[in-house]
XYZ file of C-alpha atoms in Angstrom:
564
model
C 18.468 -9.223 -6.383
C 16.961 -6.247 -4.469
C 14.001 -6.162 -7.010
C 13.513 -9.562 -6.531
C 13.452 -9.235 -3.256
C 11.168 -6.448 -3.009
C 8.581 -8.775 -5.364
C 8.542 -11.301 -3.000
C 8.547 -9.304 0.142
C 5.481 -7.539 -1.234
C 3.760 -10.853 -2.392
C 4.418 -12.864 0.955
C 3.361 -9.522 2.906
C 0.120 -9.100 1.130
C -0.929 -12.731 1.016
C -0.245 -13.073 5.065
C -2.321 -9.624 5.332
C -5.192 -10.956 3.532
C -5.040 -15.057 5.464
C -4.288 -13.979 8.731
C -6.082 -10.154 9.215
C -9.037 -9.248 10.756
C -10.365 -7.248 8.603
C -10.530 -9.312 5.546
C -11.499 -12.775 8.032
C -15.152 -12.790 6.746
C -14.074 -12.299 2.953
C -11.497 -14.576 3.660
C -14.510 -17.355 4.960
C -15.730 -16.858 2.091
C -13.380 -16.470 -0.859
C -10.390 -18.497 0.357
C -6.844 -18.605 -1.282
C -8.174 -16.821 -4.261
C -8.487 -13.508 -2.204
C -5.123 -14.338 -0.978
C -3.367 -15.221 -4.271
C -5.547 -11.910 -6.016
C -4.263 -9.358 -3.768
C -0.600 -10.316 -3.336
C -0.559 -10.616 -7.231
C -1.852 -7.229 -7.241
C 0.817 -5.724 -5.113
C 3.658 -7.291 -7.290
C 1.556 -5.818 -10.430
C 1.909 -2.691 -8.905
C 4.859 -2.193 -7.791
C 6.259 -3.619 -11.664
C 3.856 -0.981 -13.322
C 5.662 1.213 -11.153
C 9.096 0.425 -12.316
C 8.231 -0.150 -15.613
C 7.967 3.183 -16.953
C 11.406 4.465 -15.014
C 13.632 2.864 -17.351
C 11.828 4.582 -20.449
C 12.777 8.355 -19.034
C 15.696 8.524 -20.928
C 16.761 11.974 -20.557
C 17.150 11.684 -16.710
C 18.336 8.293 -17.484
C 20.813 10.213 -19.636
C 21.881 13.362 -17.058
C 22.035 10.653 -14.297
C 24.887 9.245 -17.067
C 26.660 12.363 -17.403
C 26.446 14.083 -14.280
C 28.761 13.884 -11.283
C 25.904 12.401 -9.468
C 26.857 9.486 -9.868
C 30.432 9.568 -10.055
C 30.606 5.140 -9.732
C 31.404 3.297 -12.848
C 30.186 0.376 -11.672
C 26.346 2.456 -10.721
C 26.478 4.005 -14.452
C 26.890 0.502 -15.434
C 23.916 -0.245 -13.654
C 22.137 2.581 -15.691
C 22.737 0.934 -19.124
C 20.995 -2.518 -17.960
C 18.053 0.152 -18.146
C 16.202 -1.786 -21.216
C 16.789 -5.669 -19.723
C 15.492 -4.299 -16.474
C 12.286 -3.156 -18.831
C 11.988 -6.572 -20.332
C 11.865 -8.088 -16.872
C 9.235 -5.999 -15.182
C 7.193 -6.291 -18.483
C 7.141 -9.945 -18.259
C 6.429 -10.322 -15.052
C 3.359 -7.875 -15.409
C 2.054 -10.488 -17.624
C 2.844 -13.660 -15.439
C 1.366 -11.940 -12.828
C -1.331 -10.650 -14.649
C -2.498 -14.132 -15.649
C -2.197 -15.020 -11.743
C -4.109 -12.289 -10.649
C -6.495 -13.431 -13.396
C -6.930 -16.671 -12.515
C -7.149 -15.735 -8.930
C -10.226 -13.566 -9.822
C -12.075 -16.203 -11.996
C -11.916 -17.979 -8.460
C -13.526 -15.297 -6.953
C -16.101 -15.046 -9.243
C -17.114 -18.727 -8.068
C -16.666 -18.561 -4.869
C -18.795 -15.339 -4.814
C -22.168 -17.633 -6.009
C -21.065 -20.770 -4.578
C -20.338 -19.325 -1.011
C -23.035 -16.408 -0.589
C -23.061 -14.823 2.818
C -26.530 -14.533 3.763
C -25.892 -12.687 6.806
C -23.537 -10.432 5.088
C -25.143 -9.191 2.003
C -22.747 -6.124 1.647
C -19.959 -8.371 1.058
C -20.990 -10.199 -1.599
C -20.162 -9.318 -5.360
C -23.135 -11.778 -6.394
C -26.803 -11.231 -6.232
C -27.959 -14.783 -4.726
C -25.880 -18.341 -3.879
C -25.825 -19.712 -7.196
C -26.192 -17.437 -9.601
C -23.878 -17.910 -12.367
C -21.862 -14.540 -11.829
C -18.433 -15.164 -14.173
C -19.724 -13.494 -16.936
C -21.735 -10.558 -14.941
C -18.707 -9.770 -13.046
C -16.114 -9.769 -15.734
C -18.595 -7.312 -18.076
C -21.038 -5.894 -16.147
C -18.846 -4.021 -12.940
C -16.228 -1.991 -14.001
C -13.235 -3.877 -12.511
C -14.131 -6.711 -14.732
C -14.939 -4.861 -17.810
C -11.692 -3.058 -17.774
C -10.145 -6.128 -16.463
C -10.845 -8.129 -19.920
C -9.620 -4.641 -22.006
C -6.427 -4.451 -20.380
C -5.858 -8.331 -20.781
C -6.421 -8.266 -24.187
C -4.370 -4.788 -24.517
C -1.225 -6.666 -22.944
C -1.581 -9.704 -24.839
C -1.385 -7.699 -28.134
C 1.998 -5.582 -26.319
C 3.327 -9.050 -25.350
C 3.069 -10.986 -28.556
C 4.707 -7.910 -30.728
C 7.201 -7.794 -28.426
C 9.113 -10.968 -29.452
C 11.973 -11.062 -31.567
C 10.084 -12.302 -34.457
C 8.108 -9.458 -34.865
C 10.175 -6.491 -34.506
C 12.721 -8.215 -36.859
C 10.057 -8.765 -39.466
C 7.567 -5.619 -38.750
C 8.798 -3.079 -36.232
C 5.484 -1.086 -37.048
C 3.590 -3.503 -35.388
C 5.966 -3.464 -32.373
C 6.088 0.198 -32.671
C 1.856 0.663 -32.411
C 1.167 -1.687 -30.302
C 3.725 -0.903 -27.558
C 2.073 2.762 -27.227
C -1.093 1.097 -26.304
C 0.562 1.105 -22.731
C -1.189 4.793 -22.053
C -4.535 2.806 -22.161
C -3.161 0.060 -20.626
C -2.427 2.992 -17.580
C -5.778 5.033 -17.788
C -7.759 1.094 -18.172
C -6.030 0.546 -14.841
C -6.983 3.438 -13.156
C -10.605 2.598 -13.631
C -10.045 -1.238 -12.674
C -9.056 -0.024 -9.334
C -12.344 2.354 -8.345
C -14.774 -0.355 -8.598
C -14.494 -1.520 -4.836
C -15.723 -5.287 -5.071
C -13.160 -6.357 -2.630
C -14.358 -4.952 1.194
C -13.151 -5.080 4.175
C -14.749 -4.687 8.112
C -14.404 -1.425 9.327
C -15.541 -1.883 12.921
C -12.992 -4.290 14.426
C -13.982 -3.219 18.005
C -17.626 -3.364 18.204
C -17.638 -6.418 16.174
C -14.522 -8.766 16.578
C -14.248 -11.005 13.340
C -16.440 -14.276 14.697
C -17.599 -12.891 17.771
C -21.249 -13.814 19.507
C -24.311 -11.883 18.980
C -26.745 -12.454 21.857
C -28.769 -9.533 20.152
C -28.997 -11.487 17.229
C -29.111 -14.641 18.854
C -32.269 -13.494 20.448
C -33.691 -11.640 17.426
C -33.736 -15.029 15.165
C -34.623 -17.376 18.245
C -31.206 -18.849 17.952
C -29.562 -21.125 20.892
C -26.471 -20.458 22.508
C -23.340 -22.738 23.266
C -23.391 -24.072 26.896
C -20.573 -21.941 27.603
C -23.018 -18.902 27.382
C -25.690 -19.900 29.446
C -24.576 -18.497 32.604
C -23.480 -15.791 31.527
C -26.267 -15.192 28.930
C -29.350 -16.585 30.652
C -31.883 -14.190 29.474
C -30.732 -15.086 25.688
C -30.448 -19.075 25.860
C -33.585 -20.554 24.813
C -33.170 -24.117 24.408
C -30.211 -26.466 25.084
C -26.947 -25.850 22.772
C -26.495 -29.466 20.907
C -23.680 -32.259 23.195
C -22.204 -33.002 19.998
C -20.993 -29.766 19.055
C -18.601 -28.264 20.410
C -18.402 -24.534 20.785
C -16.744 -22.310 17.553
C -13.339 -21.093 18.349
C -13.932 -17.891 17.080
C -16.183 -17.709 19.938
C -13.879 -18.295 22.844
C -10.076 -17.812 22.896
C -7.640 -17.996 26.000
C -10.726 -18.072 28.352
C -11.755 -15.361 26.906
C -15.552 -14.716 25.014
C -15.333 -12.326 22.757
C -18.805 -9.975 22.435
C -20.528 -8.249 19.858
C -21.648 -4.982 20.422
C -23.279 -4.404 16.565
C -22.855 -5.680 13.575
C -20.121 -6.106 11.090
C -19.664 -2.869 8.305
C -18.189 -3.370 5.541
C -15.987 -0.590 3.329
C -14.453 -0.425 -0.215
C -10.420 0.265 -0.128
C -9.402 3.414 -1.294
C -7.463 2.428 -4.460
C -3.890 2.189 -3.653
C -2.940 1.695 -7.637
C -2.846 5.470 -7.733
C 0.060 6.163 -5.258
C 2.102 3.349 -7.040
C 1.529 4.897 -11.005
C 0.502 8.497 -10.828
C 4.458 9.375 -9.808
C 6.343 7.375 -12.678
C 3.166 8.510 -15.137
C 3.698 11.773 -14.737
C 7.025 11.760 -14.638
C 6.788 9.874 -18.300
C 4.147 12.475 -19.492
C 6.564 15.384 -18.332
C 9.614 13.923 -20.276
C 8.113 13.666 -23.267
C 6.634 16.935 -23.487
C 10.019 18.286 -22.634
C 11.399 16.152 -25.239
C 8.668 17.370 -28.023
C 9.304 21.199 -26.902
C 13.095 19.820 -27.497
C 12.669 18.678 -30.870
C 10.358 20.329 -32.530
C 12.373 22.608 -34.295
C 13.565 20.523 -37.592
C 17.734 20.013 -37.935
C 19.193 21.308 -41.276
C 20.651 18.503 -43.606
C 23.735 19.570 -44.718
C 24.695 16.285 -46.768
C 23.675 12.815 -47.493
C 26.131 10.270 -48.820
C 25.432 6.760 -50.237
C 27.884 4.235 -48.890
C 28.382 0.738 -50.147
C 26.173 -2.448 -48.905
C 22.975 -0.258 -48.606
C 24.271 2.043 -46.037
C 23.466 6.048 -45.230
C 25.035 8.675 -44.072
C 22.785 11.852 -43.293
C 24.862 15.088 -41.694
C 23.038 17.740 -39.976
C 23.112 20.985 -37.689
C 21.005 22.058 -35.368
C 21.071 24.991 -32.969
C 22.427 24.952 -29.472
C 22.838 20.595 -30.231
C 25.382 18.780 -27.756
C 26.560 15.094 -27.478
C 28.683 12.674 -26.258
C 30.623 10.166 -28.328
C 28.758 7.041 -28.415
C 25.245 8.736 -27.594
C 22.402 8.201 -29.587
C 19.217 10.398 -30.982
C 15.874 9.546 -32.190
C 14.552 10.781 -36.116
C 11.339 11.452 -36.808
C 10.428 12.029 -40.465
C 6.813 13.124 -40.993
C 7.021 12.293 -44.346
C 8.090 8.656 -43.965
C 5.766 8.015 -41.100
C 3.799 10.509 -39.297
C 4.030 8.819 -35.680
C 6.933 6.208 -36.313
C 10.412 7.019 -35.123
C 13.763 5.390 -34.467
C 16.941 5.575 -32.658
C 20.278 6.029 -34.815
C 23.823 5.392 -32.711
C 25.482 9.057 -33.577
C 29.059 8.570 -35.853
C 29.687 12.430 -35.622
C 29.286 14.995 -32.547
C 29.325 18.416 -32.792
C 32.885 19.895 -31.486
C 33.444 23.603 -30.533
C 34.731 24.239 -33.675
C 32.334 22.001 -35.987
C 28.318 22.025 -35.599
C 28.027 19.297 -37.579
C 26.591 16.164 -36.467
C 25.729 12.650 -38.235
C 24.610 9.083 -38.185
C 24.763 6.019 -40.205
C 21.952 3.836 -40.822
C 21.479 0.493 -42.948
C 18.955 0.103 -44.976
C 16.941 -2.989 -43.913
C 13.207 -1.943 -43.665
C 10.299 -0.169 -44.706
C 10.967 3.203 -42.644
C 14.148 3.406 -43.647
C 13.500 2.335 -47.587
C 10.803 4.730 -47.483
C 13.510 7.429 -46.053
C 16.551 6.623 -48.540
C 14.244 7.121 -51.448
C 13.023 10.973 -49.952
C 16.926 11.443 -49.557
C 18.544 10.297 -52.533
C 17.666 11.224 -56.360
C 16.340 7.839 -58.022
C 19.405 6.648 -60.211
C 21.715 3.335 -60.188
C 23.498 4.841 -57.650
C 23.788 1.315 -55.682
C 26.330 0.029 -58.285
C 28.923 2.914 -57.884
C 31.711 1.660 -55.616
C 32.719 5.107 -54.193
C 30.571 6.920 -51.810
C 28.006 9.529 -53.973
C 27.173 12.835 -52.282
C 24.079 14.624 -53.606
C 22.177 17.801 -53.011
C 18.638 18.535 -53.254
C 16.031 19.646 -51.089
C 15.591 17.438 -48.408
C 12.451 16.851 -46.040
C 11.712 18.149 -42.712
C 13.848 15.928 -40.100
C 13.509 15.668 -36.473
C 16.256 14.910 -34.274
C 14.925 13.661 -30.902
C 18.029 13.403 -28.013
C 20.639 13.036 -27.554
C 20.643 9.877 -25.111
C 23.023 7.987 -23.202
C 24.494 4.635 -23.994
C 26.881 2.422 -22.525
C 30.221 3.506 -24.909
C 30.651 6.834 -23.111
C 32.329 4.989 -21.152
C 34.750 4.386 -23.695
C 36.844 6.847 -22.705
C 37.066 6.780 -19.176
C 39.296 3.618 -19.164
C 42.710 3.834 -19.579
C 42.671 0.532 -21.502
C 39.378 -0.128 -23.783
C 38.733 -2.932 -26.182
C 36.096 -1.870 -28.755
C 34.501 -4.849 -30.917
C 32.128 -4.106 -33.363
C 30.399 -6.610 -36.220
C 29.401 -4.817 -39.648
C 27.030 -1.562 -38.956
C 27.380 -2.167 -35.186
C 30.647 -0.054 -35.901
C 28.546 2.967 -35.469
C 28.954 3.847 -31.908
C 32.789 3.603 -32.318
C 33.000 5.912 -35.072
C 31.706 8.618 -32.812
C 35.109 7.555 -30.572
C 37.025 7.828 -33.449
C 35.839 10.862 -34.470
C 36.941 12.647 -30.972
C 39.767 10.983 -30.611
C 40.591 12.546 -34.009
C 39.939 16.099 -32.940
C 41.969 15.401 -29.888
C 42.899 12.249 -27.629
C 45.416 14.035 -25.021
C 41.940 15.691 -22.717
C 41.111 11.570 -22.453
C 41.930 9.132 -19.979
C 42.025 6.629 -22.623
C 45.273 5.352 -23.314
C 45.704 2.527 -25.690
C 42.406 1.238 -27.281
C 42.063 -1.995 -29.452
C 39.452 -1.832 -31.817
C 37.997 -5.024 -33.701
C 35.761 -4.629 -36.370
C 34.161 -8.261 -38.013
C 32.509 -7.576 -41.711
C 31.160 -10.373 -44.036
C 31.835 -7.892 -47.317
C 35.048 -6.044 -47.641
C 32.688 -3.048 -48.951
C 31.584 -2.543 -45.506
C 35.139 -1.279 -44.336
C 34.646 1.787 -47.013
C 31.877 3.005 -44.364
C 35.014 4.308 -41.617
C 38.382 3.442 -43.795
C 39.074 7.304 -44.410
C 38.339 7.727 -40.700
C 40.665 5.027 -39.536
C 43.302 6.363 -41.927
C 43.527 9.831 -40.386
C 43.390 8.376 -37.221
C 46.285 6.210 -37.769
C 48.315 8.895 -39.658
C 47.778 11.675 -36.937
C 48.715 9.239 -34.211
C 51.702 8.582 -36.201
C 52.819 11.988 -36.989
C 52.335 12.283 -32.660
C 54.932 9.397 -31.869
C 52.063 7.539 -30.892
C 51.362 4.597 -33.143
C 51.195 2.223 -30.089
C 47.295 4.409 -29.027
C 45.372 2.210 -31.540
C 45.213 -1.476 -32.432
C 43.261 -1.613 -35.905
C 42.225 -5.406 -36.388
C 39.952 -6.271 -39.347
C 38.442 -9.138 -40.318
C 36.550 -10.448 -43.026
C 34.521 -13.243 -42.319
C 32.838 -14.376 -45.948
C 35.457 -14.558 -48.829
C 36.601 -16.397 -51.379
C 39.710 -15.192 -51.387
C 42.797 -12.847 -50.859
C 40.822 -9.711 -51.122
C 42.107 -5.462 -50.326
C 40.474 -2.219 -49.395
C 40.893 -0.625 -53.011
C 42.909 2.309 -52.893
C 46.435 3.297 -52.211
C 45.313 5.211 -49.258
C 43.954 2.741 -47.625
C 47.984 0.696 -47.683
C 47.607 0.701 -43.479
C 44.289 -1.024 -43.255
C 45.140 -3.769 -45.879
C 48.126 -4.576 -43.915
C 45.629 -4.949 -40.621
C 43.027 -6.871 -42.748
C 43.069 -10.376 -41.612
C 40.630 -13.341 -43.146
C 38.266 -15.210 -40.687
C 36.768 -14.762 -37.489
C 39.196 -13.440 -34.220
C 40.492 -15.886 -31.833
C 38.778 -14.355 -28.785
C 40.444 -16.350 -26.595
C 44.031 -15.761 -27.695
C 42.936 -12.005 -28.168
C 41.889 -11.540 -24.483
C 45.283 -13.299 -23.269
C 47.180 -11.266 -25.382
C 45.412 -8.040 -24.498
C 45.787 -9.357 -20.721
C 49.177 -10.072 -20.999
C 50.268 -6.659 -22.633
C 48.447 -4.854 -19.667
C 48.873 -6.266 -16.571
C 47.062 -6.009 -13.315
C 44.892 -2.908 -15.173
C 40.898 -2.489 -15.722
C 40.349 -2.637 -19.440
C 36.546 -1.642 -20.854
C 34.804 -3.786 -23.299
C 32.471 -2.384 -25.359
C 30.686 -4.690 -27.767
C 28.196 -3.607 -30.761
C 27.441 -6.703 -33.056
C 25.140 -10.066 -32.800
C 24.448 -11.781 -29.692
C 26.828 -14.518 -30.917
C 29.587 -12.290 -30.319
C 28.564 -10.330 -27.397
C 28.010 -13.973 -25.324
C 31.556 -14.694 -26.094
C 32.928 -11.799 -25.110
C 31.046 -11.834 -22.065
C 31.745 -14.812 -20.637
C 35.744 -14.241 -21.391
C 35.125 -10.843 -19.520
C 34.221 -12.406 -16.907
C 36.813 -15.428 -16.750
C 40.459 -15.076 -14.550
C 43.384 -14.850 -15.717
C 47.249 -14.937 -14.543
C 47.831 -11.666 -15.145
C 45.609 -10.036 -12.575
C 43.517 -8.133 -15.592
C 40.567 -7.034 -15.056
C 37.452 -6.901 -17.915
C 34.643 -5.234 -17.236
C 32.000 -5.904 -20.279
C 29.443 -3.187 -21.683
C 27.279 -4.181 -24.472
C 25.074 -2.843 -27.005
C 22.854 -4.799 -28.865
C 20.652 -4.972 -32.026
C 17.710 -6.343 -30.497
């Protein structure tokens, strides 16, 4: 609400600035709404282009996360809407970009159609009636760079959608780092100064009377001047027309002492993007100082339904369960990278770290093959570890997400759908070095698969888990629920080890309903986290039962990650 207040506070303010001031009242004669509707577009496209770029710092994004800064849940919360609150100002730099357009191509018009003869420095357009579209839009450089950048954000917009980064993140990836000439394209729109306004308010109130150059041009003067203008009035001012009201307000004639000057703005597009530019630029050299060293690979390890497991060390490396990092294989891709939800942290006593990743595209095809010997490998039904010389790998982070929280309930429900499991296993992982240091109490963890494979990815982990809190009197800490969704029929986790998931393997799809009353019921009038990882299917339901009453004075508070 406060940024969309602060949009239309800015477009309102700069739309009554350009219709009602003084200084713009002879560009106003003769440009009309457009000005109007230009400018206050422009203000809104600045102060987005502004904002924009803040939600892409992720380091400070992730100290501001983990510092006692900002010791509110509810303002870290806030934090992790960082990527919606990116969508949003991107797409309304493009509606407003196609106002502020439109707005212009007015302009353009009303530059030829509406020449001011007796203002020539105000005019964009050589003579009234000259076709001046096309020269203003490639000839002066606010036009020029005005088509580039339009044509630079329709290619960022359109690979945007959902479409494309599902079926070719490259293109998504490539095009979206056009934004730096988007940035230095708008720079140079704003220096071209077409738009003036009067500098000498005083000498020359907007619409004031002349007698100078009233007598210069043998002009005649409004009755109303003649006795106070004698020398200047040369023949009789028309009956039928009445005097301008610019002329005479309150009684009160208002005089020219010289004539009207006219003066480019100072570009104010600099104040707004120079501070959240450099800001950007700063970050990622930081982050490129940060990473440039390449992590060791200690182990890779095939898992069934086309999943990866890649463990590494690196020196002086620290996370958070439920952070996330960034790999960057020069071999795969030389400027392509992508972010990987971290299943292992490094502890005081173990430097290891890891991830998980499924293979579903070309970067990460391309990466599985550089890993992994070429053999039938994707038949075996137990995990394969192999050794080899691996390539250079570059581990970019780590960065914040919303499942740190995780642990700073007392009560957190943890749902995750097939490799959307990945943050959680990061939990797991910690609270299987140690749960007593956490304020986490009980957690209930759902995990949805269509294959019973994909349970092989975390069922040692979950065994331990449930064994050590076991061994600790403590078997009430973790709810295990699994469910298969796809089967045809009564199906186990192979293995005898695995005895304590089978018996908390269920067929179907959870009752989320009865689940949140039961969950509700078990711990009354307490705040329980949810933390969903899985398709937007699930994560709406969830939601909107986080957000419904109940009679047990519960409290849900949802946190969601998402695929997309």
């Amino acid at each position: 609400l406060f940024w969309l207040s602060l949009n239309v506070w800015f477009f309102l303010k700069t739309f009554l600035l350009y219709y009602q001031g003084l200084q713009y009242y002879y560009l106003h004669q003769m440009l009309g709404l457009g000005l109007c509707v230009s400018r206050a577009s422009a203000s809104v496209l600045n102060l987005n282009c502004c904002l924009v770029l803040l939600p892409m710092c992720r380091v400070l994004l992730a100290f501001l996360r983990g510092s006692q800064k900002v010791a509110s849940r509810k303002t870290r919360r806030l934090l992790d809407k960082s990527k919606t609150f990116h969508v949003t100002c991107g797409v309304t730099i493009c509606i407003f970009s196609v106002l502020h357009v439109a707005a212009h191509l007015v302009n353009a018009l009303n530059f030829s159609e509406n020449y001011n003869e007796d203002f020539p420095s105000i005019n964009a357009a050589n003579y009234r009636g000259e076709v001046s579209q096309l020269y203003l839009m490639f000839v002066l450089v606010p036009g020029l760079t005005g088509v580039i950048m339009v044509l630079v954000l329709f290619l960022m917009c359109t690979a945007s959608t959902y479409a494309i980064r599902v079926s070719n993140y490259d293109i998504f990836w490539y095009t979206h780092n056009l934004f730096f000439v988007f940035y230095m394209l708008l720079m140079l729109h704003v220096s071209g100064g077409v738009l003036k306004y009067q500098t000498n308010l005083e000498e020359h109130p907007p619409g004031c009377f002349n007698p100078n150059k009233t007598l210069r041009e043998n002009m005649t003067v409004p009755k109303a001047f003649e006795e106070l203008f004698p020398d200047y009035t040369t023949e009789p001012f028309p009956e039928d027309l009445s005097v301008p009201e610019p002329f005479v307000q309150n009684n009160f004639m208002r005089i020219c002492s010289e004539e009207p000057k006219f003066q480019s703005h100072f570009p104010e597009t600099w104040f707004w993007i120079s501070g959240p530019l450099c800001l950007y630029c700063v970050e990622r050299l930081y982050r490129y100082i940060r990473s440039n060293k390449p992590v060791t690979i200690t182990s890779v390890i095939s898992h069934p339904s086309n999943v990866l497991e890649v463990r590494m060390i690196k020196d002086d490396f620290k996370a958070r369960p439920g952070q996330y990092v960034i790999l960057h294989c020069p071999r795969v891709s030389a400027l392509e990278s992508h972010p990987f939800t971290l299943t292992r942290c490094p502890t005081d006593t173990k430097a290891t770290f890891g991830v998980h990743l499924k293979v579903v595209g070309d970067w990460t095809e391309r990466f599985r093959d550089l890993l992994l010997l070429h053999s039938n490998q994707d038949t075996e039904i137990l995990p394969i570890f192999q050794q080899r010389r691996y390539p250079k790998l570059y581990v970019d982070g780590p960065f914040g997400s919303p499942f740190e929280e995780s642990l700073n309930y007392e009560v957190s429900l943890c749902v995750a759908g097939g490799i959307g499991v990945t943050p959680f296993a990061s939990v797991l992982n910690t609270l299987l070095d140690g749960w007593k240091r956490y304020k986490l109490r009980r957690l209930y963890f759902i995990w949805v698969c269509r294959d019973i494979e994909s349970f092989r990815w975390f069922a040692d982990l979950l065994c331990m888990l449930h064994n050590k809190l076991w061994q600790e009197n403590r078997p009430d800490y973790i709810n295990i629920q699994l469910y298969l969704s796809q089967t045809d029929g009564i199906q186990k986790i192979i293995g005898e080890k695995y005895q304590a998931l089978n018996s908390r393997l269920l067929i179907g799809r959870p009752r989320w309903k009865l689940l949140f009353d039961e969950i509700a019921k078990c711990n009354r009038r307490k705040t329980i986290g949810v933390f969903c990882c899985g398709p937007n299917k699930i994560s709406k339901i969830l939601h909107k039962l986080s957000n419904s009453s109940n009679s047990y004075g519960t409290r849900f508070e949802y946190n969601k990650e998402s695929f997309s």
